[in-house]
Amino acid sequence: MSTPVTPSSSTPSAPPVAPVALSALLDLDALGLRQIAGPDAREAGTVVHWAHTSELADPSPYLLGGELLLTAGVHIGEAGDGDLDAYVARVVAAGTVALGFGVAPVHDTVPPALVEACDRHGLPLVEVPPRTTFSGVARAVWRLMAEARHAELRRVAEAQQGLATAAARPDPVQAVLRQLAARLGGAAFLYGPEGTELQSAGRTGEAARTALRELTAVVRRATPGAPTSAADTAGPAHLTAYALGGGRGFALGVATEHRAAGDHTITGAAVVLLSLLAGEHQSASEAARSAALVRLLLGAAPERAGALLGSAAWRVVHARVLPSRAERTPPSASALAVSLGTPLVDPAEDDPDTDVVRLLVPADHDLEPPPGWTLGVSAPADVAGLAVADARAARALRRAEVTRAPLVRDRESGLAALVAPAEAEAHARVLLDPVAGNPALVETLRTWLSLHGSWDRTATALGVHRNTVRQRIGRCAVLLETDLDDPDVRMELWFALRNL
């Protein structure tokens, strides 16, 4: 077994997208590219990270590695065979993975000496026909990258959903390991503090299994600054080990023969879930949450209990499954929690009166709405202000659903911030009391105001006829005894609906 590799800040930067197979570019008839030298791109599995054009005699100082280097040979001129050999040697040393040579306007054919040099140094040489521009080649590279990225994101999202669903099964640890092994096409192992293999799923060779158990010793160390992950190889198998949360010595090991874009993200979701499922020894954070719950049940002030949760400020998130997803297999609350990076979730599965999932997320976390959900997010609040933040998150969710936005944030700014929440709510209840008993009128008024009084857009948003909208708004005007064409009235009603 070779020396384990741990993450390092000196690792060269790479683009945040999947590389493109050079063979995929060669297969595009619109480009008309043809490989004329070097190892066969399909058999060698050559991949391109980006395309770069340069006519310098020595472009190596400006290369990052992984490029398809495009040139029309302006720098070649009367260069001899030795000069071309030195040119190819320099770009190969800089990490170039393929050379694209544009035929015309400088050269009618690819110089034979360049073909020989690329064969000698093992660099794929691609002929670019006169009809194909270098910008067209670069555009094709980025388009294939975008398609690969989209496929990767879809695969990662489906894998995270599967892992979260597995975590809710009767034997969650085994189910998560089995799901992880299937998604990665390899094997997954859970190790105890002494390196004992506790559970496993999938298959791998005995040599890889032994090497993986030894690799976990790197991440199971209880010393300060010990790495949380490590990687190695054993024959054709790629090995990775991850420390599970809590510093109790538990570790996850993964062995695969092929690595794909997104594997690290998928495994990261499994690490989070397994850290939460490690039982009574799982982590200090779980112990802190348990202690916070006990303190609350025994009458402690929320501020004292909240101090154990590890964050001074929180955002309350209210989430509801999109209607289109609810009709099919809806995404789970546990998958949502994993996506938002928090274990503090109330799925409300035992409450028939609501389908809203509520979560507490540390205020410094970046929030992106996962597919299938609509989110309302409160402004940051300390523990004492969570009740108010909960109400604000509920209002933000209502606004998100009315405006059909995937995420709406409640912000304590503007004129609304000048009124105390309790006073704003009391004012809203008094002002809207004449229509409060009719949910259809309230929802129609809210949607109509959010869409700036558009009858057609409101009808589309609510799924009713525009005449129905007119009738309901007219009824609201009568019950509220006000002129809904008055902008001051609309502003006051919108303020009230936001705080109801």
Short mmCIF file of C-alpha atoms in Angstrom, two decimals:
data_model
loop_
_atom_site.label_atom_id
_atom_site.label_comp_id
_atom_site.label_asym_id
_atom_site.label_seq_id
_atom_site.Cartn_x
_atom_site.Cartn_y
_atom_site.Cartn_z
CA MET A 1 0.00 0.00 0.00
CA SER A 2 1.29 3.43 -0.89
CA THR A 3 1.47 6.36 1.48
CA PRO A 4 -2.04 7.68 2.25
CA VAL A 5 -2.95 11.01 0.74
CA THR A 6 -4.72 13.57 2.89
CA PRO A 7 -6.25 16.86 1.72
CA SER A 8 -3.72 19.64 1.21
CA SER A 9 -4.02 23.33 0.49
CA SER A 10 -1.26 22.97 -2.11
CA THR A 11 -3.40 20.79 -4.38
CA PRO A 12 -3.67 22.49 -7.81
CA SER A 13 -6.96 24.19 -8.47
CA ALA A 14 -9.46 22.49 -10.78
CA PRO A 15 -12.62 23.81 -12.37
CA PRO A 16 -15.84 23.16 -10.41
CA VAL A 17 -17.22 21.08 -13.28
CA ALA A 18 -16.70 17.58 -14.60
CA PRO A 19 -14.00 17.23 -17.28
CA VAL A 20 -14.93 16.37 -20.87
CA ALA A 21 -13.71 13.24 -22.61
CA LEU A 22 -11.59 14.17 -25.61
CA SER A 23 -13.33 11.36 -27.49
CA ALA A 24 -16.67 13.18 -26.97
CA LEU A 25 -15.26 16.22 -28.80
CA LEU A 26 -13.97 14.00 -31.59
CA ASP A 27 -17.46 12.49 -31.93
CA LEU A 28 -19.08 15.87 -32.64
CA ASP A 29 -19.67 15.91 -36.40
CA ALA A 30 -20.25 19.66 -36.36
CA LEU A 31 -16.63 20.23 -35.31
CA GLY A 32 -15.01 17.77 -37.69
CA LEU A 33 -12.03 17.17 -35.41
CA ARG A 34 -9.66 14.31 -36.25
CA GLN A 35 -6.93 12.79 -34.09
CA ILE A 36 -3.79 12.25 -36.13
CA ALA A 37 -1.10 11.48 -33.54
CA GLY A 38 -0.52 10.37 -29.97
CA PRO A 39 -2.27 7.65 -27.94
CA ASP A 40 -5.87 6.94 -28.93
CA ALA A 41 -8.05 9.29 -26.84
CA ARG A 42 -10.82 6.73 -26.38
CA GLU A 43 -8.55 3.91 -25.25
CA ALA A 44 -6.46 6.22 -23.03
CA GLY A 45 -9.52 7.90 -21.50
CA THR A 46 -8.08 11.38 -22.12
CA VAL A 47 -10.16 14.13 -20.50
CA VAL A 48 -10.11 17.89 -21.03
CA HIS A 49 -10.62 20.37 -18.19
CA TRP A 50 -10.66 23.47 -20.39
CA ALA A 51 -9.63 24.83 -23.80
CA HIS A 52 -6.89 27.43 -24.20
CA THR A 53 -5.64 29.21 -27.34
CA SER A 54 -2.04 30.42 -27.62
CA GLU A 55 0.35 31.26 -30.45
CA LEU A 56 3.34 31.72 -28.14
CA ALA A 57 6.46 29.75 -28.84
CA ASP A 58 6.46 28.81 -25.15
CA PRO A 59 2.96 29.00 -23.59
CA SER A 60 3.88 26.76 -20.65
CA PRO A 61 4.09 29.62 -18.07
CA TYR A 62 0.42 30.39 -18.77
CA LEU A 63 -0.94 26.84 -18.60
CA LEU A 64 -2.69 25.35 -15.57
CA GLY A 65 -2.72 21.74 -16.71
CA GLY A 66 -5.53 19.70 -18.21
CA GLU A 67 -5.90 21.96 -21.27
CA LEU A 68 -6.74 21.24 -24.85
CA LEU A 69 -4.17 23.69 -26.25
CA LEU A 70 -5.29 25.22 -29.56
CA THR A 71 -2.82 26.78 -32.00
CA ALA A 72 -2.68 27.74 -35.67
CA GLY A 73 1.11 27.34 -35.69
CA VAL A 74 1.91 31.04 -36.04
CA HIS A 75 4.94 30.50 -33.83
CA ILE A 76 6.26 27.60 -35.91
CA GLY A 77 7.29 29.50 -39.04
CA GLU A 78 10.63 28.08 -40.15
CA ALA A 79 11.13 26.13 -36.92
CA GLY A 80 13.17 23.00 -37.27
CA ASP A 81 12.31 19.54 -36.03
CA GLY A 82 14.22 20.13 -32.81
CA ASP A 83 12.26 23.28 -32.05
CA LEU A 84 8.94 21.47 -32.49
CA ASP A 85 10.12 18.62 -30.30
CA ALA A 86 11.09 21.12 -27.58
CA TYR A 87 7.70 22.87 -27.95
CA VAL A 88 5.78 19.62 -27.43
CA ALA A 89 8.02 18.62 -24.53
CA ARG A 90 7.35 21.96 -22.79
CA VAL A 91 3.55 21.84 -23.10
CA VAL A 92 3.46 18.20 -21.99
CA ALA A 93 5.53 19.09 -18.93
CA ALA A 94 3.04 21.92 -18.20
CA GLY A 95 0.19 19.41 -18.09
CA THR A 96 -1.42 19.89 -21.51
CA VAL A 97 -3.53 16.80 -22.30
CA ALA A 98 -4.04 17.39 -26.03
CA LEU A 99 -2.93 19.73 -28.80
CA GLY A 100 -5.37 21.06 -31.38
CA PHE A 101 -3.76 22.33 -34.59
CA GLY A 102 -5.81 24.59 -36.83
CA VAL A 103 -5.28 23.98 -40.55
CA ALA A 104 -5.31 27.37 -42.34
CA PRO A 105 -4.72 30.22 -42.55
CA VAL A 106 -1.01 29.76 -41.64
CA HIS A 107 -0.46 26.11 -42.61
CA ASP A 108 -2.23 24.03 -45.24
CA THR A 109 -1.43 20.81 -43.40
CA VAL A 110 -0.21 19.79 -39.97
CA PRO A 111 3.62 19.84 -40.04
CA PRO A 112 4.92 16.22 -40.14
CA ALA A 113 7.58 17.10 -37.55
CA LEU A 114 4.82 18.11 -35.12
CA VAL A 115 3.02 14.80 -35.72
CA GLU A 116 6.24 12.92 -34.98
CA ALA A 117 6.95 14.97 -31.84
CA CYS A 118 3.45 14.33 -30.45
CA ASP A 119 3.81 10.60 -31.10
CA ARG A 120 7.20 10.66 -29.39
CA HIS A 121 5.92 12.46 -26.26
CA GLY A 122 2.56 10.69 -26.06
CA LEU A 123 0.49 13.85 -26.66
CA PRO A 124 -2.81 13.46 -28.57
CA LEU A 125 -2.72 15.73 -31.64
CA VAL A 126 -6.06 16.82 -33.10
CA GLU A 127 -6.46 18.39 -36.52
CA VAL A 128 -8.94 21.30 -36.54
CA PRO A 129 -10.40 21.82 -40.04
CA PRO A 130 -10.58 25.30 -41.63
CA ARG A 131 -14.35 25.52 -41.15
CA THR A 132 -14.08 25.11 -37.37
CA THR A 133 -13.09 28.09 -35.25
CA PHE A 134 -11.17 27.79 -32.02
CA SER A 135 -14.00 29.60 -30.24
CA GLY A 136 -16.37 26.94 -31.57
CA VAL A 137 -14.18 24.23 -30.07
CA ALA A 138 -14.05 26.07 -26.72
CA ARG A 139 -17.82 26.56 -26.78
CA ALA A 140 -18.30 22.84 -27.38
CA VAL A 141 -16.03 22.04 -24.42
CA TRP A 142 -18.05 24.26 -22.08
CA ARG A 143 -21.37 22.92 -23.41
CA LEU A 144 -20.31 19.33 -22.75
CA MET A 145 -19.09 20.40 -19.31
CA ALA A 146 -22.47 22.00 -18.56
CA GLU A 147 -24.27 18.82 -19.62
CA ALA A 148 -21.96 16.72 -17.48
CA ARG A 149 -22.46 19.07 -14.54
CA HIS A 150 -26.24 18.86 -14.89
CA ALA A 151 -26.10 15.06 -14.96
CA GLU A 152 -23.77 15.11 -11.94
CA LEU A 153 -26.09 17.36 -9.92
CA ARG A 154 -29.08 15.16 -10.75
CA ARG A 155 -27.15 12.04 -9.73
CA VAL A 156 -26.02 13.66 -6.46
CA ALA A 157 -29.55 14.84 -5.63
CA GLU A 158 -31.02 11.39 -6.26
CA ALA A 159 -28.28 9.77 -4.20
CA GLN A 160 -28.82 12.14 -1.26
CA GLN A 161 -32.55 11.44 -1.39
CA GLY A 162 -31.87 7.70 -1.39
CA LEU A 163 -29.45 7.96 1.53
CA ALA A 164 -31.86 10.05 3.58
CA THR A 165 -34.69 7.60 2.89
CA ALA A 166 -32.42 4.72 3.92
CA ALA A 167 -31.65 6.52 7.20
CA ALA A 168 -35.36 6.36 8.12
CA ARG A 169 -35.56 2.56 7.80
CA PRO A 170 -35.63 0.13 10.76
CA ASP A 171 -31.90 -0.73 10.36
CA PRO A 172 -30.66 2.70 9.26
CA VAL A 173 -26.88 2.16 9.44
CA GLN A 174 -26.96 -0.95 7.30
CA ALA A 175 -29.46 0.66 4.93
CA VAL A 176 -27.25 3.75 4.48
CA LEU A 177 -24.14 1.62 3.85
CA ARG A 178 -26.04 -0.48 1.32
CA GLN A 179 -27.36 2.61 -0.45
CA LEU A 180 -23.90 4.24 -0.51
CA ALA A 181 -22.24 1.12 -1.93
CA ALA A 182 -24.88 0.87 -4.65
CA ARG A 183 -24.63 4.56 -5.60
CA LEU A 184 -20.82 4.44 -5.84
CA GLY A 185 -20.61 0.99 -7.39
CA GLY A 186 -18.27 -0.29 -4.68
CA ALA A 187 -18.21 -1.27 -1.03
CA ALA A 188 -18.77 0.67 2.20
CA PHE A 189 -17.67 -0.24 5.76
CA LEU A 190 -18.35 1.14 9.23
CA TYR A 191 -15.43 0.79 11.67
CA GLY A 192 -15.42 1.07 15.44
CA PRO A 193 -12.89 2.97 17.58
CA GLU A 194 -10.53 -0.02 17.65
CA GLY A 195 -10.66 -0.51 13.90
CA THR A 196 -13.18 -3.32 14.15
CA GLU A 197 -15.39 -3.73 11.09
CA LEU A 198 -18.89 -3.28 12.49
CA GLN A 199 -21.07 -3.38 9.36
CA SER A 200 -20.49 -3.49 5.61
CA ALA A 201 -22.23 -3.49 2.26
CA GLY A 202 -21.06 -4.24 -1.28
CA ARG A 203 -18.07 -6.26 -2.41
CA THR A 204 -14.36 -5.63 -2.86
CA GLY A 205 -11.17 -7.68 -2.89
CA GLU A 206 -9.61 -8.94 0.31
CA ALA A 207 -6.43 -6.92 -0.28
CA ALA A 208 -8.44 -3.72 -0.65
CA ARG A 209 -10.46 -4.60 2.44
CA THR A 210 -7.31 -5.04 4.52
CA ALA A 211 -5.73 -1.85 3.17
CA LEU A 212 -8.91 0.11 3.87
CA ARG A 213 -9.00 -1.04 7.49
CA GLU A 214 -5.41 0.15 7.89
CA LEU A 215 -6.23 3.46 6.20
CA THR A 216 -8.99 4.23 8.70
CA ALA A 217 -6.35 4.35 11.43
CA VAL A 218 -5.25 7.68 9.91
CA VAL A 219 -8.65 9.31 10.57
CA ARG A 220 -9.47 7.50 13.81
CA ARG A 221 -6.66 9.19 15.72
CA ALA A 222 -7.92 11.21 18.66
CA THR A 223 -5.06 13.69 18.43
CA PRO A 224 -5.70 17.41 17.74
CA GLY A 225 -5.36 18.29 14.08
CA ALA A 226 -5.77 14.72 12.87
CA PRO A 227 -7.11 14.57 9.28
CA THR A 228 -10.81 13.89 8.84
CA SER A 229 -10.31 12.06 5.54
CA ALA A 230 -7.60 10.10 3.75
CA ALA A 231 -7.21 8.37 0.40
CA ASP A 232 -5.08 5.57 -1.01
CA THR A 233 -5.14 2.79 -3.61
CA ALA A 234 -4.85 -0.98 -3.46
CA GLY A 235 -4.44 -2.43 -6.93
CA PRO A 236 -7.35 -1.18 -9.04
CA ALA A 237 -9.34 -0.11 -5.99
CA HIS A 238 -9.56 3.53 -4.87
CA LEU A 239 -9.80 3.75 -1.08
CA THR A 240 -11.14 6.61 1.03
CA ALA A 241 -11.65 6.85 4.78
CA TYR A 242 -13.68 9.44 6.70
CA ALA A 243 -13.84 10.21 10.40
CA LEU A 244 -17.41 10.27 11.71
CA GLY A 245 -18.53 13.20 13.86
CA GLY A 246 -17.91 13.39 17.56
CA GLY A 247 -14.27 12.38 17.76
CA ARG A 248 -15.19 8.97 19.21
CA GLY A 249 -13.08 6.96 16.75
CA PHE A 250 -15.80 5.74 14.39
CA ALA A 251 -14.93 5.81 10.68
CA LEU A 252 -16.44 5.16 7.27
CA GLY A 253 -14.39 3.37 4.62
CA VAL A 254 -15.24 3.25 0.91
CA ALA A 255 -13.63 1.14 -1.82
CA THR A 256 -14.44 1.68 -5.51
CA GLU A 257 -12.77 0.69 -8.76
CA HIS A 258 -14.01 3.78 -10.57
CA ARG A 259 -14.33 7.34 -9.35
CA ALA A 260 -16.89 9.74 -10.78
CA ALA A 261 -17.70 13.40 -10.36
CA GLY A 262 -19.98 13.86 -7.37
CA ASP A 263 -18.80 10.78 -5.46
CA HIS A 264 -17.22 12.93 -2.75
CA THR A 265 -20.46 14.90 -2.26
CA ILE A 266 -22.52 11.71 -2.08
CA THR A 267 -20.13 10.20 0.45
CA GLY A 268 -20.23 13.43 2.44
CA ALA A 269 -23.99 13.08 2.85
CA ALA A 270 -23.47 9.51 4.06
CA VAL A 271 -20.86 10.73 6.56
CA VAL A 272 -23.37 13.22 8.01
CA LEU A 273 -26.08 10.58 8.29
CA LEU A 274 -23.82 7.93 9.81
CA SER A 275 -22.47 10.48 12.28
CA LEU A 276 -26.06 11.07 13.40
CA LEU A 277 -26.85 7.35 13.55
CA ALA A 278 -23.88 6.14 15.59
CA GLY A 279 -25.97 5.54 18.69
CA GLU A 280 -25.11 6.60 22.20
CA HIS A 281 -21.46 7.07 21.26
CA GLN A 282 -22.22 9.13 18.18
CA SER A 283 -21.00 12.68 18.87
CA ALA A 284 -20.59 15.53 21.26
CA SER A 285 -23.14 17.54 19.32
CA GLU A 286 -25.81 14.88 19.81
CA ALA A 287 -25.02 14.76 23.52
CA ALA A 288 -25.38 18.54 23.62
CA ARG A 289 -28.76 18.37 21.90
CA SER A 290 -29.93 15.75 24.35
CA ALA A 291 -28.77 17.90 27.26
CA ALA A 292 -30.58 20.92 25.78
CA LEU A 293 -33.81 18.92 25.50
CA VAL A 294 -33.55 17.69 29.07
CA ARG A 295 -32.96 21.24 30.34
CA LEU A 296 -36.01 22.52 28.48
CA LEU A 297 -38.24 19.72 29.79
CA LEU A 298 -37.05 20.42 33.30
CA GLY A 299 -37.96 24.09 33.06
CA ALA A 300 -34.70 25.81 32.11
CA ALA A 301 -34.89 29.08 30.18
CA PRO A 302 -34.49 28.65 26.41
CA GLU A 303 -31.35 30.80 26.50
CA ARG A 304 -29.59 28.33 28.82
CA ALA A 305 -30.65 25.30 26.81
CA GLY A 306 -29.89 26.92 23.48
CA ALA A 307 -26.31 27.65 24.43
CA LEU A 308 -25.60 23.91 24.11
CA LEU A 309 -26.57 23.77 20.44
CA GLY A 310 -23.36 25.31 19.18
CA SER A 311 -24.56 28.49 17.47
CA ALA A 312 -25.40 31.91 18.87
CA ALA A 313 -27.76 32.80 16.00
CA TRP A 314 -30.20 30.69 14.02
CA ARG A 315 -32.56 30.90 11.10
CA VAL A 316 -35.94 29.24 11.26
CA VAL A 317 -36.89 27.55 8.01
CA HIS A 318 -40.45 26.59 7.07
CA ALA A 319 -40.68 24.23 4.11
CA ARG A 320 -43.48 22.65 2.16
CA VAL A 321 -43.32 20.11 -0.65
CA LEU A 322 -44.27 21.54 -4.04
CA PRO A 323 -47.78 20.41 -5.07
CA SER A 324 -46.39 18.80 -8.21
CA ARG A 325 -44.04 16.64 -6.11
CA ALA A 326 -46.62 15.87 -3.42
CA GLU A 327 -48.77 14.10 -6.01
CA ARG A 328 -45.90 11.71 -6.77
CA THR A 329 -43.34 10.36 -4.29
CA PRO A 330 -42.64 13.40 -2.09
CA PRO A 331 -39.09 14.16 -0.92
CA SER A 332 -38.50 13.38 2.74
CA ALA A 333 -37.91 15.82 5.59
CA SER A 334 -34.70 13.98 6.49
CA ALA A 335 -33.36 14.53 2.97
CA LEU A 336 -34.18 18.22 3.30
CA ALA A 337 -32.31 18.38 6.61
CA VAL A 338 -29.24 16.77 5.06
CA SER A 339 -29.40 19.19 2.13
CA LEU A 340 -29.55 22.22 4.46
CA GLY A 341 -26.84 20.85 6.74
CA THR A 342 -28.75 20.56 10.00
CA PRO A 343 -30.04 17.70 12.15
CA LEU A 344 -32.55 19.99 13.91
CA VAL A 345 -35.74 19.23 12.01
CA ASP A 346 -39.40 18.84 12.96
CA PRO A 347 -41.07 16.84 10.16
CA ALA A 348 -44.50 17.28 11.82
CA GLU A 349 -45.45 13.80 10.59
CA ASP A 350 -47.59 13.25 13.66
CA ASP A 351 -49.58 16.47 13.17
CA PRO A 352 -52.52 16.06 10.75
CA ASP A 353 -53.16 19.81 10.78
CA THR A 354 -49.96 20.81 8.97
CA ASP A 355 -47.68 19.65 6.21
CA VAL A 356 -45.00 22.23 6.98
CA VAL A 357 -41.53 21.00 7.92
CA ARG A 358 -39.67 23.28 10.34
CA LEU A 359 -35.90 23.41 10.77
CA LEU A 360 -33.30 25.31 12.76
CA VAL A 361 -30.23 26.18 10.68
CA PRO A 362 -27.15 28.03 11.95
CA ALA A 363 -27.29 31.61 10.71
CA ASP A 364 -23.94 31.38 8.91
CA HIS A 365 -25.06 28.51 6.65
CA ASP A 366 -25.73 29.25 2.98
CA LEU A 367 -29.23 28.14 2.07
CA GLU A 368 -30.29 26.91 -1.35
CA PRO A 369 -33.74 25.41 -1.95
CA PRO A 370 -33.40 21.72 -2.89
CA PRO A 371 -35.58 20.38 -5.72
CA GLY A 372 -39.19 19.73 -4.75
CA TRP A 373 -39.41 22.22 -1.87
CA THR A 374 -40.57 25.78 -1.24
CA LEU A 375 -38.79 27.52 1.66
CA GLY A 376 -39.55 30.48 3.90
CA VAL A 377 -36.50 31.62 5.89
CA SER A 378 -36.43 33.94 8.88
CA ALA A 379 -33.83 36.58 9.59
CA PRO A 380 -31.08 35.50 12.05
CA ALA A 381 -32.28 35.35 15.65
CA ASP A 382 -30.86 34.33 19.01
CA VAL A 383 -32.55 31.63 21.05
CA ALA A 384 -34.80 34.11 22.84
CA GLY A 385 -36.08 35.40 19.48
CA LEU A 386 -36.82 32.03 17.88
CA ALA A 387 -40.57 32.25 18.52
CA VAL A 388 -40.76 35.51 16.58
CA ALA A 389 -38.46 34.07 13.90
CA ASP A 390 -40.79 31.08 13.61
CA ALA A 391 -43.73 33.37 12.82
CA ARG A 392 -41.63 35.31 10.31
CA ALA A 393 -40.54 32.11 8.59
CA ALA A 394 -44.20 31.09 8.28
CA ARG A 395 -45.03 34.42 6.64
CA ALA A 396 -42.02 34.10 4.33
CA LEU A 397 -43.25 30.66 3.25
CA ARG A 398 -46.68 32.08 2.45
CA ARG A 399 -45.07 34.79 0.32
CA ALA A 400 -42.91 32.21 -1.44
CA GLU A 401 -45.96 30.14 -2.33
CA VAL A 402 -47.97 33.15 -3.49
CA THR A 403 -45.16 34.44 -5.70
CA ARG A 404 -44.12 30.92 -6.74
CA ALA A 405 -40.55 31.55 -5.62
CA PRO A 406 -38.48 28.57 -4.41
CA LEU A 407 -37.17 30.58 -1.42
CA VAL A 408 -38.19 33.82 0.26
CA ARG A 409 -36.18 35.36 3.09
CA ASP A 410 -37.80 37.49 5.78
CA ARG A 411 -35.61 40.51 6.42
CA GLU A 412 -35.91 42.76 9.45
CA SER A 413 -35.46 45.98 7.53
CA GLY A 414 -37.51 48.78 6.02
CA LEU A 415 -40.66 50.23 7.55
CA ALA A 416 -41.88 46.83 8.74
CA ALA A 417 -38.91 46.64 11.10
CA LEU A 418 -40.10 49.78 12.90
CA VAL A 419 -43.21 48.02 14.24
CA ALA A 420 -42.93 45.41 16.97
CA PRO A 421 -44.03 41.96 15.69
CA ALA A 422 -46.75 41.61 18.32
CA GLU A 423 -48.20 45.03 17.48
CA ALA A 424 -48.03 44.32 13.74
CA GLU A 425 -49.87 41.03 14.21
CA ALA A 426 -52.55 42.64 16.40
CA HIS A 427 -53.08 45.38 13.81
CA ALA A 428 -53.32 42.78 11.04
CA ARG A 429 -55.95 40.75 12.90
CA VAL A 430 -58.14 43.79 13.48
CA LEU A 431 -57.80 45.10 9.93
CA LEU A 432 -58.43 41.75 8.25
CA ASP A 433 -61.03 40.44 10.68
CA PRO A 434 -63.96 40.94 8.21
CA VAL A 435 -62.39 38.46 5.75
CA ALA A 436 -60.37 36.29 8.15
CA GLY A 437 -63.09 33.64 8.31
CA ASN A 438 -62.94 33.03 4.57
CA PRO A 439 -59.56 31.49 3.59
CA ALA A 440 -60.39 31.74 -0.14
CA LEU A 441 -60.88 35.52 0.14
CA VAL A 442 -57.66 35.98 2.15
CA GLU A 443 -55.59 33.90 -0.27
CA THR A 444 -57.08 35.65 -3.30
CA LEU A 445 -56.42 39.08 -1.79
CA ARG A 446 -52.84 38.11 -0.90
CA THR A 447 -52.13 36.75 -4.40
CA TRP A 448 -53.82 39.69 -6.15
CA LEU A 449 -51.80 42.23 -4.17
CA SER A 450 -48.54 40.32 -4.74
CA LEU A 451 -49.21 40.38 -8.48
CA HIS A 452 -49.93 44.11 -8.53
CA GLY A 453 -53.65 43.74 -9.14
CA SER A 454 -53.38 41.60 -12.28
CA TRP A 455 -56.61 39.68 -12.79
CA ASP A 456 -55.21 37.23 -15.33
CA ARG A 457 -52.00 36.41 -13.44
CA THR A 458 -53.93 35.98 -10.19
CA ALA A 459 -56.41 33.65 -11.88
CA THR A 460 -53.52 31.59 -13.29
CA ALA A 461 -51.74 31.44 -9.94
CA LEU A 462 -54.89 30.29 -8.12
CA GLY A 463 -56.17 28.05 -10.88
CA VAL A 464 -59.57 29.78 -11.11
CA HIS A 465 -61.40 31.88 -13.70
CA ARG A 466 -60.57 35.60 -13.85
CA ASN A 467 -64.23 36.42 -13.13
CA THR A 468 -63.92 34.45 -9.89
CA VAL A 469 -60.98 36.64 -8.94
CA ARG A 470 -62.96 39.80 -9.70
CA GLN A 471 -65.89 38.56 -7.60
CA ARG A 472 -63.67 37.69 -4.64
CA ILE A 473 -61.76 40.98 -4.73
CA GLY A 474 -65.05 42.84 -4.99
CA ARG A 475 -66.32 40.91 -1.97
CA CYS A 476 -63.14 41.83 -0.05
CA ALA A 477 -63.67 45.51 -0.87
CA VAL A 478 -67.24 45.34 0.47
CA LEU A 479 -66.34 43.47 3.66
CA LEU A 480 -63.32 45.65 4.37
CA GLU A 481 -65.28 48.79 3.49
CA THR A 482 -62.36 50.24 1.57
CA ASP A 483 -61.24 51.25 -1.90
CA LEU A 484 -58.78 48.64 -3.21
CA ASP A 485 -57.74 50.96 -6.04
CA ASP A 486 -56.15 53.28 -3.47
CA PRO A 487 -52.38 52.56 -3.29
CA ASP A 488 -52.26 53.53 0.38
CA VAL A 489 -54.97 50.96 1.12
CA ARG A 490 -53.12 48.30 -0.84
CA MET A 491 -49.89 49.04 1.03
CA GLU A 492 -51.58 48.77 4.41
CA LEU A 493 -53.35 45.55 3.47
CA TRP A 494 -50.12 44.01 2.18
CA PHE A 495 -48.36 44.94 5.43
CA ALA A 496 -51.21 43.32 7.38
CA LEU A 497 -51.16 40.14 5.27
CA ARG A 498 -47.41 39.82 5.80
CA ASN A 499 -47.94 39.87 9.56
CA LEU A 500 -51.07 37.76 9.79
#
